[in-house]
């Protein structure tokens, strides 16, 4: 087991921070990397053309099969299963590549494809629906046109079309979309801030001040959208990181407690048990 969870940066040296790779080739060359829990500072889109397998995203198993799409937000801890036999494409891209303006950023952070306020689910498309494979093939072709004008724009537009179509398809399949409005905007921003600062900030007041609203207004927003208080969402993020470190690393519990901002290990143990029903040691042993 690793001492820490590996965090991958985007491949250096590319003209644009987007890449499309064949999944079957990756399995052959880098199976030892793909099947080990890791996180990345870029986004993933998996399009499975053939085969069956499983992908685990933060302890949630996602079943993959032919004509399936899966979207993974940056920062998630995920990995392929070792026995999977998959053929398809893996699209990797950064926020800097996709977001040419504020509207792009808003879409990327709010779309149900990458929205981690709700559970990850795959999108199953029909065999007769060639839209997604056609767009991906067009993207591959455009990746070879680096010298031509509007290269970045063409690639970004194709990716944007793919994401919008997938968003529409996911809604059509009955996936619950959170209601748009100020409450969702505040909740999404709060969630982004938690991801950045949960190790050092545990006070709801600090987050509310960053968003320029009162604690009461923030509480109303998260309660209306998720049925949870801001304090619950902060705790949820702390516990998730604790689970990641307990299962995917061999760090001593004392070190994990300190990393998460607990001066006393006993306080961390009580905190973890109150939120999960088991001690850190019990949780770790249950995932061996």
Coordinates of C-alpha atoms in Angstrom, one line a residue:
X1 CA 0.0 0.0 0.0
X2 CA 1.2 3.5 -0.8
X3 CA 2.3 6.1 1.7
X4 CA 0.0 8.6 0.0
X5 CA -2.5 8.8 -2.8
X6 CA -0.8 9.7 -6.1
X7 CA -2.0 13.0 -7.6
X8 CA -1.3 13.2 -11.4
X9 CA -0.7 16.5 -13.2
X10 CA -1.6 17.0 -16.8
X11 CA 0.9 15.7 -19.3
X12 CA 3.5 18.4 -19.9
X13 CA 4.6 19.4 -23.4
X14 CA 1.3 19.4 -25.2
X15 CA 0.3 22.5 -27.1
X16 CA -3.2 22.3 -25.6
X17 CA -4.2 20.6 -22.4
X18 CA -6.5 18.0 -24.0
X19 CA -5.7 14.4 -25.0
X20 CA -7.7 11.4 -26.3
X21 CA -6.3 7.9 -25.6
X22 CA -7.5 4.4 -26.4
X23 CA -8.5 2.6 -23.3
X24 CA -7.4 -0.8 -24.5
X25 CA -3.9 0.5 -25.1
X26 CA -3.7 2.1 -21.7
X27 CA -4.7 -1.1 -20.1
X28 CA -1.8 -2.9 -21.8
X29 CA 0.8 -0.3 -21.1
X30 CA -0.3 1.2 -17.7
X31 CA -2.6 -1.4 -16.0
X32 CA -0.5 -1.1 -12.9
X33 CA -1.3 2.7 -12.7
X34 CA -4.9 2.6 -13.8
X35 CA -5.9 -0.1 -11.3
X36 CA -4.3 1.7 -8.3
X37 CA -6.4 4.5 -6.5
X38 CA -5.2 7.9 -7.7
X39 CA -6.5 11.4 -8.4
X40 CA -5.8 14.0 -11.1
X41 CA -6.0 17.7 -11.4
X42 CA -7.9 17.3 -14.7
X43 CA -11.2 16.0 -16.0
X44 CA -11.9 12.5 -17.4
X45 CA -14.5 11.4 -19.9
X46 CA -14.7 7.6 -20.6
X47 CA -16.5 6.4 -23.6
X48 CA -16.8 2.6 -23.6
X49 CA -17.4 1.2 -27.1
X50 CA -17.2 -2.5 -26.1
X51 CA -16.7 -4.7 -23.1
X52 CA -17.5 -4.8 -19.4
X53 CA -15.8 -3.6 -16.3
X54 CA -16.1 -1.6 -13.2
X55 CA -14.8 1.8 -12.2
X56 CA -14.6 2.9 -8.5
X57 CA -15.0 6.5 -7.7
X58 CA -14.6 7.4 -4.0
X59 CA -15.9 4.0 -2.8
X60 CA -18.8 4.0 -5.3
X61 CA -18.6 1.2 -7.9
X62 CA -19.8 2.2 -11.4
X63 CA -20.6 -0.6 -13.8
X64 CA -19.3 -0.1 -17.4
X65 CA -20.5 -1.8 -20.5
X66 CA -20.8 -1.2 -24.3
X67 CA -22.0 2.3 -25.3
X68 CA -21.5 3.8 -21.9
X69 CA -20.2 7.3 -20.9
X70 CA -18.7 8.1 -17.6
X71 CA -17.6 11.6 -16.4
X72 CA -15.1 12.1 -13.6
X73 CA -14.4 15.5 -12.0
X74 CA -10.9 16.5 -11.2
X75 CA -9.7 15.6 -7.7
X76 CA -11.8 12.5 -7.3
X77 CA -10.0 9.3 -6.2
X78 CA -10.8 6.6 -8.7
X79 CA -9.4 3.5 -10.4
X80 CA -10.3 0.7 -12.9
X81 CA -10.8 -2.9 -11.8
X82 CA -8.1 -5.3 -12.7
X83 CA -10.4 -7.8 -14.5
X84 CA -12.2 -5.3 -16.7
X85 CA -12.0 -5.8 -20.5
X86 CA -12.8 -2.5 -22.1
X87 CA -12.5 -0.9 -25.5
X88 CA -13.1 2.8 -26.1
X89 CA -11.7 6.3 -25.6
X90 CA -10.5 8.3 -22.6
X91 CA -10.7 12.1 -23.0
X92 CA -8.5 14.1 -20.6
X93 CA -8.8 17.9 -20.4
X94 CA -8.0 20.7 -17.9
X95 CA -10.2 23.5 -16.8
X96 CA -7.8 26.0 -18.5
X97 CA -8.4 24.3 -21.8
X98 CA -12.2 24.2 -21.6
X99 CA -12.9 27.5 -19.9
X100 CA -12.4 30.4 -22.4
X101 CA -14.9 32.6 -20.5
X102 CA -17.1 32.8 -17.4
X103 CA -20.0 30.9 -19.0
X104 CA -17.7 27.9 -19.7
X105 CA -16.6 27.9 -16.1
X106 CA -20.2 28.1 -14.8
X107 CA -21.2 25.2 -17.1
X108 CA -18.3 23.0 -16.1
X109 CA -19.0 23.5 -12.4
X110 CA -22.8 23.2 -12.5
X111 CA -23.4 20.5 -15.2
X112 CA -24.8 17.2 -13.7
X113 CA -22.0 15.4 -15.5
X114 CA -19.3 16.6 -13.0
X115 CA -21.5 17.8 -10.2
X116 CA -20.3 15.9 -7.1
X117 CA -23.2 17.1 -4.9
X118 CA -24.9 14.0 -6.2
X119 CA -23.7 10.5 -6.8
X120 CA -21.7 9.6 -10.0
X121 CA -23.7 7.6 -12.5
X122 CA -22.8 6.3 -16.0
X123 CA -24.9 7.2 -19.1
X124 CA -26.0 4.2 -21.2
X125 CA -26.6 5.1 -24.8
X126 CA -28.2 3.0 -27.5
X127 CA -26.1 1.1 -30.1
X128 CA -27.8 3.1 -32.9
X129 CA -26.8 6.5 -31.3
X130 CA -23.5 7.3 -33.1
X131 CA -23.5 11.0 -32.0
X132 CA -20.9 10.6 -29.2
X133 CA -18.5 8.3 -31.2
X134 CA -18.8 10.7 -34.2
X135 CA -17.9 13.7 -32.1
X136 CA -15.0 11.9 -30.5
X137 CA -13.7 10.9 -34.0
X138 CA -14.0 14.5 -35.1
X139 CA -12.0 15.6 -32.0
X140 CA -9.3 13.0 -32.8
X141 CA -9.1 14.3 -36.4
X142 CA -8.9 17.9 -35.1
X143 CA -6.1 17.0 -32.7
X144 CA -4.0 16.4 -35.8
X145 CA -4.7 19.9 -37.2
X146 CA -2.5 21.8 -34.7
X147 CA -1.1 24.2 -37.4
X148 CA -4.5 25.2 -38.6
X149 CA -6.3 28.4 -37.4
X150 CA -9.1 28.1 -34.8
X151 CA -7.6 24.8 -33.6
X152 CA -8.3 25.5 -29.9
X153 CA -11.7 26.8 -30.7
X154 CA -12.7 23.8 -32.9
X155 CA -11.6 21.3 -30.2
X156 CA -13.3 23.2 -27.4
X157 CA -16.5 23.5 -29.3
X158 CA -16.6 19.8 -30.1
X159 CA -15.9 19.0 -26.5
X160 CA -18.6 21.4 -25.4
X161 CA -21.1 19.8 -27.8
X162 CA -20.3 16.4 -26.5
X163 CA -20.8 17.5 -22.9
X164 CA -24.0 19.4 -23.6
X165 CA -25.4 16.3 -25.5
X166 CA -24.4 14.1 -22.6
X167 CA -26.0 16.4 -20.1
X168 CA -29.3 16.3 -22.1
X169 CA -29.1 12.5 -22.4
X170 CA -28.6 12.1 -18.7
X171 CA -31.6 14.3 -17.9
X172 CA -33.7 12.3 -20.4
X173 CA -32.8 9.1 -18.5
X174 CA -34.4 10.5 -15.4
X175 CA -31.3 11.7 -13.5
X176 CA -32.4 14.3 -10.9
X177 CA -31.2 17.8 -11.7
X178 CA -30.8 20.3 -8.9
X179 CA -33.1 23.3 -9.1
X180 CA -31.4 26.3 -10.7
X181 CA -31.3 29.6 -8.8
X182 CA -29.4 31.5 -6.1
X183 CA -29.6 28.5 -3.6
X184 CA -27.8 26.2 -6.1
X185 CA -25.2 28.9 -7.0
X186 CA -24.4 29.4 -3.3
X187 CA -24.2 25.7 -2.6
X188 CA -22.0 25.0 -5.6
X189 CA -19.6 27.8 -4.6
X190 CA -19.6 26.6 -1.0
X191 CA -18.8 23.1 -2.2
X192 CA -15.9 24.4 -4.3
X193 CA -14.5 26.3 -1.3
X194 CA -14.8 23.3 1.0
X195 CA -12.7 21.3 -1.5
X196 CA -10.0 23.9 -1.4
X197 CA -10.0 24.7 2.3
X198 CA -11.5 21.9 4.4
X199 CA -8.1 21.0 5.9
X200 CA -7.7 24.4 7.5
X201 CA -11.2 25.8 7.7
X202 CA -13.9 24.1 9.7
X203 CA -16.0 27.2 10.6
X204 CA -19.2 27.9 8.5
X205 CA -18.8 31.6 9.2
X206 CA -15.5 31.7 7.3
X207 CA -17.1 30.1 4.2
X208 CA -20.1 32.4 4.4
X209 CA -17.9 35.4 4.6
X210 CA -16.0 34.3 1.4
X211 CA -19.3 34.0 -0.4
X212 CA -20.4 37.4 1.0
X213 CA -23.6 36.0 2.6
X214 CA -24.7 35.3 6.2
X215 CA -24.4 31.9 7.8
X216 CA -28.2 31.8 7.9
X217 CA -28.5 32.4 4.2
X218 CA -25.9 29.7 3.4
X219 CA -27.7 27.3 5.7
X220 CA -31.0 28.0 3.9
X221 CA -29.3 27.4 0.5
X222 CA -27.7 24.0 1.4
X223 CA -30.9 22.9 3.2
X224 CA -33.1 23.7 0.2
X225 CA -30.7 22.0 -2.3
X226 CA -29.4 19.0 -0.4
X227 CA -31.3 18.8 2.8
X228 CA -28.1 19.2 4.7
X229 CA -26.6 22.0 6.8
X230 CA -23.3 23.7 5.9
X231 CA -21.6 22.0 8.9
X232 CA -22.8 18.6 7.7
X233 CA -21.2 19.3 4.3
X234 CA -17.9 20.3 5.8
X235 CA -17.9 17.2 8.0
X236 CA -18.8 15.0 5.0
X237 CA -15.8 16.3 3.1
X238 CA -13.4 15.7 6.1
X239 CA -14.8 12.2 6.6
X240 CA -14.4 11.4 2.9
X241 CA -10.7 12.4 3.0
X242 CA -10.2 10.4 6.1
X243 CA -11.8 7.3 4.4
X244 CA -9.5 7.8 1.4
X245 CA -6.4 8.0 3.5
X246 CA -7.4 5.1 5.7
X247 CA -8.1 2.7 2.8
X248 CA -5.7 3.8 0.1
X249 CA -2.6 4.6 2.2
X250 CA -0.7 3.0 5.0
X251 CA -0.4 6.3 7.0
X252 CA -0.7 5.9 10.7
X253 CA -4.0 7.1 12.2
X254 CA -2.1 9.7 14.2
X255 CA -0.7 11.2 11.0
X256 CA -4.1 11.2 9.3
X257 CA -5.6 12.9 12.2
X258 CA -3.0 15.7 12.2
X259 CA -3.3 16.1 8.4
X260 CA -7.0 16.7 8.8
X261 CA -6.5 19.3 11.4
X262 CA -7.0 17.3 14.6
X263 CA -4.4 18.1 17.3
X264 CA -5.5 15.1 19.4
X265 CA -5.9 11.7 17.8
X266 CA -8.6 10.7 20.3
X267 CA -10.7 13.6 19.0
X268 CA -10.3 12.4 15.4
X269 CA -11.3 8.9 16.4
X270 CA -14.5 10.2 18.2
X271 CA -15.3 12.5 15.3
X272 CA -14.9 9.7 12.7
X273 CA -17.0 7.2 14.7
X274 CA -19.8 9.7 15.2
X275 CA -20.1 10.2 11.5
X276 CA -19.5 6.6 10.3
X277 CA -20.4 4.3 13.2
X278 CA -17.0 2.7 13.2
X279 CA -13.5 3.7 14.4
X280 CA -10.8 4.5 11.9
X281 CA -9.1 1.2 12.6
X282 CA -12.4 -0.7 12.1
X283 CA -13.0 1.1 8.8
X284 CA -9.5 0.4 7.6
X285 CA -9.7 -3.3 8.5
X286 CA -13.1 -3.7 6.8
X287 CA -11.5 -2.6 3.5
X288 CA -8.4 -4.9 3.6

